[in-house]
Short mmCIF file of C-alpha atoms in Angstrom, two decimals:
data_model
loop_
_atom_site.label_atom_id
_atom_site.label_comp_id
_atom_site.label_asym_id
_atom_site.label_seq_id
_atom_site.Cartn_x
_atom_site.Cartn_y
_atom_site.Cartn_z
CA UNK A 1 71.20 163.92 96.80
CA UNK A 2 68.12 162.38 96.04
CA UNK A 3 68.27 163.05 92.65
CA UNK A 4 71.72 161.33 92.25
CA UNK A 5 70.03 158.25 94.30
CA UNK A 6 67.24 157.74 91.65
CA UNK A 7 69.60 158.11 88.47
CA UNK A 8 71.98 155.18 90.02
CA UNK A 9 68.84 152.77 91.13
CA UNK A 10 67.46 153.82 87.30
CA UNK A 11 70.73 152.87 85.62
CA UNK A 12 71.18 149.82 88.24
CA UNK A 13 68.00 148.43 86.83
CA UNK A 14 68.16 148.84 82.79
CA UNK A 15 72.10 147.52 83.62
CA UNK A 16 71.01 144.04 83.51
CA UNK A 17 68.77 144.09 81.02
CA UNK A 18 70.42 145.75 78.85
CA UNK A 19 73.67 142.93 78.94
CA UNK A 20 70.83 140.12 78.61
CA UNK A 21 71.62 139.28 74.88
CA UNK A 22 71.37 140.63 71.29
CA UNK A 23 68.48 141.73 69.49
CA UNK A 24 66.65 140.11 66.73
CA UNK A 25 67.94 142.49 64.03
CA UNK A 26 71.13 142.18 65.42
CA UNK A 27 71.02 138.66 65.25
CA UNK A 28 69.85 138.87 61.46
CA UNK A 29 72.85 141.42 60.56
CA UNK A 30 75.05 139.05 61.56
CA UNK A 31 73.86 136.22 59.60
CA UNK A 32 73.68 138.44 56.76
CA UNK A 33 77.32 139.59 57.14
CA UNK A 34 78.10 135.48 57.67
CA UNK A 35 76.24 134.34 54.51
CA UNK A 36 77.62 137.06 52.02
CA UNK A 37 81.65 135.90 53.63
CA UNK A 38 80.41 132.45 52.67
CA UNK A 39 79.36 133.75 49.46
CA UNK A 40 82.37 135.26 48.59
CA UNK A 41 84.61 133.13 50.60
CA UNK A 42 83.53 129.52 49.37
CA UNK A 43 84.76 129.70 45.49
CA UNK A 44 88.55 131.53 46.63
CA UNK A 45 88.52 128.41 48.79
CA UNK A 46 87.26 125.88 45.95
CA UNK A 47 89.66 127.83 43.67
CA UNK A 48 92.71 127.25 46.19
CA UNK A 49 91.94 123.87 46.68
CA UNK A 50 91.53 123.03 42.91
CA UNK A 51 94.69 124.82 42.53
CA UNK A 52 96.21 122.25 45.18
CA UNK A 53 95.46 119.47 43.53
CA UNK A 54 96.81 120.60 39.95
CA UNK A 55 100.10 121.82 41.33
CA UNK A 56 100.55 118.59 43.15
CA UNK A 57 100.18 116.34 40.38
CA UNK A 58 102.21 118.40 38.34
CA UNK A 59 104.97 118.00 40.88
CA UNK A 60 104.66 114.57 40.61
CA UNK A 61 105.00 114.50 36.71
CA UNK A 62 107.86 116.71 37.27
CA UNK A 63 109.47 114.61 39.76
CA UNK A 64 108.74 111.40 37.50
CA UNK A 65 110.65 113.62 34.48
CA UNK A 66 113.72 114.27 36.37
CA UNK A 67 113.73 110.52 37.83
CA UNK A 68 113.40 109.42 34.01
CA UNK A 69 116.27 112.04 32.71
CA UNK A 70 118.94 110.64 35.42
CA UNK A 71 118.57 107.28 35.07
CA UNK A 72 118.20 107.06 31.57
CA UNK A 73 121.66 109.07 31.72
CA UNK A 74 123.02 106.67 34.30
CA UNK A 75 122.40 103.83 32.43
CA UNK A 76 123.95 105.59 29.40
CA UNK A 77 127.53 106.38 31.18
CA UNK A 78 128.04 102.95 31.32
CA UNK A 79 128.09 102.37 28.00
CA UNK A 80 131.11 99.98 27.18
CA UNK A 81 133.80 100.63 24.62
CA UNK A 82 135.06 98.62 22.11
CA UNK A 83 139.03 99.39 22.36
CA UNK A 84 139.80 96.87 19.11
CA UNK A 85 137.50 98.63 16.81
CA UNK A 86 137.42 102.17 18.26
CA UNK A 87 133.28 102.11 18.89
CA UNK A 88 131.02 101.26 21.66
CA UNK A 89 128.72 98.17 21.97
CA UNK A 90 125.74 100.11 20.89
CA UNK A 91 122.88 99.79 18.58
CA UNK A 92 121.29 103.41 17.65
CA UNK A 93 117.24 104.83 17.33
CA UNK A 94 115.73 107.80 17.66
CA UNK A 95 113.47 106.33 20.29
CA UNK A 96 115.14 103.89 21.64
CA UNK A 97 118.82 102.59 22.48
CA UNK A 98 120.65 99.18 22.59
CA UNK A 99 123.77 98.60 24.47
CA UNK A 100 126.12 96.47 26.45
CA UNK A 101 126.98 98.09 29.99
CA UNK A 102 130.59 97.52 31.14
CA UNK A 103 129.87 94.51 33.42
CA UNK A 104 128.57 92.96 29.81
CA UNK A 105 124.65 93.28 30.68
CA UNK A 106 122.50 94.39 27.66
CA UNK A 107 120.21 97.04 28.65
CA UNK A 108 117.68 98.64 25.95
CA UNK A 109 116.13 101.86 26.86
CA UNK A 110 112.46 102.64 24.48
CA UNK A 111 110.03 104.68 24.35
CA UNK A 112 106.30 103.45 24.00
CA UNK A 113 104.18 106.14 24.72
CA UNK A 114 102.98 106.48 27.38
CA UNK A 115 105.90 104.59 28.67
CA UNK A 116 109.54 104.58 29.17
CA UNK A 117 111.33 101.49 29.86
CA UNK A 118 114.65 100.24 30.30
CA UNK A 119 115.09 96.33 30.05
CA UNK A 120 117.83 94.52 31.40
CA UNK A 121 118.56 91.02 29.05
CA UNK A 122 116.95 87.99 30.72
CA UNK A 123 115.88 90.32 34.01
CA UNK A 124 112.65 92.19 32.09
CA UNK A 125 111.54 95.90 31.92
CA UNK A 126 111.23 98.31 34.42
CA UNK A 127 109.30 101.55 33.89
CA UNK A 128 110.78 104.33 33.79
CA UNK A 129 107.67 106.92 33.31
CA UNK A 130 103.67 105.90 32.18
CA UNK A 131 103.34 109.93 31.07
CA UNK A 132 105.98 110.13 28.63
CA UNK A 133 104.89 111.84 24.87
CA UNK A 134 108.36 111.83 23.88
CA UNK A 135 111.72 110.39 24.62
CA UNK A 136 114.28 111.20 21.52
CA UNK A 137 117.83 110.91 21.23
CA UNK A 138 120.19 112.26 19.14
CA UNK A 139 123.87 111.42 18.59
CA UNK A 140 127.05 114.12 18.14
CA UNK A 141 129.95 112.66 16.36
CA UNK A 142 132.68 114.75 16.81
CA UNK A 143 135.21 111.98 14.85
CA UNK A 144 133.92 111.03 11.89
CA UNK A 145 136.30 108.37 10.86
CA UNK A 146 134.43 105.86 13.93
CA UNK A 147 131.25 105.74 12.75
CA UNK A 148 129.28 103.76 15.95
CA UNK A 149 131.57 106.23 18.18
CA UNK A 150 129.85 109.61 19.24
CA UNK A 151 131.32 111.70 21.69
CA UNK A 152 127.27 112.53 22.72
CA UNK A 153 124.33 111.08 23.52
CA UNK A 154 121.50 113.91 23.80
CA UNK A 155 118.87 112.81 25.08
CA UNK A 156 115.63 114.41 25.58
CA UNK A 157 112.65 113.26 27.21
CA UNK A 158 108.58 114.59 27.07
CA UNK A 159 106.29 113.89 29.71
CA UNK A 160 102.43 115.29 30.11
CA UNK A 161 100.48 115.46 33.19
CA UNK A 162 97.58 113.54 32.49
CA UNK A 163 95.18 115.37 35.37
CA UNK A 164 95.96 119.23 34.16
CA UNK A 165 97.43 118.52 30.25
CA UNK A 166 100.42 120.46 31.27
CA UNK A 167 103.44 119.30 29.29
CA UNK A 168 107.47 119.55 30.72
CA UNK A 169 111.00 118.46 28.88
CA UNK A 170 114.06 118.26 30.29
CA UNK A 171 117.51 116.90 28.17
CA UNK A 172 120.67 116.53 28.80
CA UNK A 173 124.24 115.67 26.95
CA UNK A 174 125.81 112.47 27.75
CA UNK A 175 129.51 112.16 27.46
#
């Protein structure tokens, strides 16, 4: 019985000591173990947050592209038509494209790189896109006796993100 008395009052006493804290190497493990996460933990961050960034901007460009595409192919529906002579009120470019809309507005769409603009007669330009590279147009004719008449207006526009270099197109056929 005794013996079983001095074995508690032994383990009673190193109890609290022995829950007082951590010990110095203990302490230095684990700020070893911290520094080599930070180590191999700070550039997948910097990489992720890098990464961020570019995918944001190029969202933006992306978003700014398909903006561009619709409107320019808006503006391009409305197109009027010349019922005496068979054409449409249009003057043709590569790069550009003059017309008179159906409410009789005349509306030129260019390209400038890095801009896009479509200007309304006596109203000015409005910008379109300030990343463009390229904004072409090409013209199907599927009657070839009316020559200012084509049945299509493709039109393709360029635009480059100016933070990553990363370059997107988009086109589409107007009818």
């Amino acid at each position: 019985d005794m013996r079983r008395y001095r074995q508690s009052a032994s383990l009673a006493r190193r109890a609290p000591h022995a829950a007082a804290g951590f010990t110095l190497i203990e302490a230095g493990m684990v700020i070893v173990l911290i520094g080599i996460l930070a180590a191999v933990g700070a550039p997948m961050i910097a990489d992720g947050m890098r990464l961020s960034i570019q995918t944001s901007a190029d969202l933006t460009t992306v978003s700014q592209l398909r903006y561009a595409t619709e409107r320019v192919a808006r503006e391009i529906r409305e197109i009027s038509f010349n019922a005496g002579t068979g054409t449409y009120n249009m003057a043709t470019g590569a790069t550009n494209l003059t017309f008179t809309k159906t409410n009789g507005t005349v509306v030129t769409i260019a390209f400038g790189a890095p801009n896009i603009t479509v200007n309304y007669a006596g109203t000015g330009a409005a910008s379109l896109s300030n990343q463009a590279t390229n904004l072409q147009f090409t013209y199907v004719n599927v009657n070839p006796v009316a020559a200012n008449a084509p049945s299509f207006v493709n039109v393709l526009v360029t635009l480059q993100n100016p933070t990553t270099g990363a370059t997107y197109s988009q086109s589409t056929r107007v009818n």
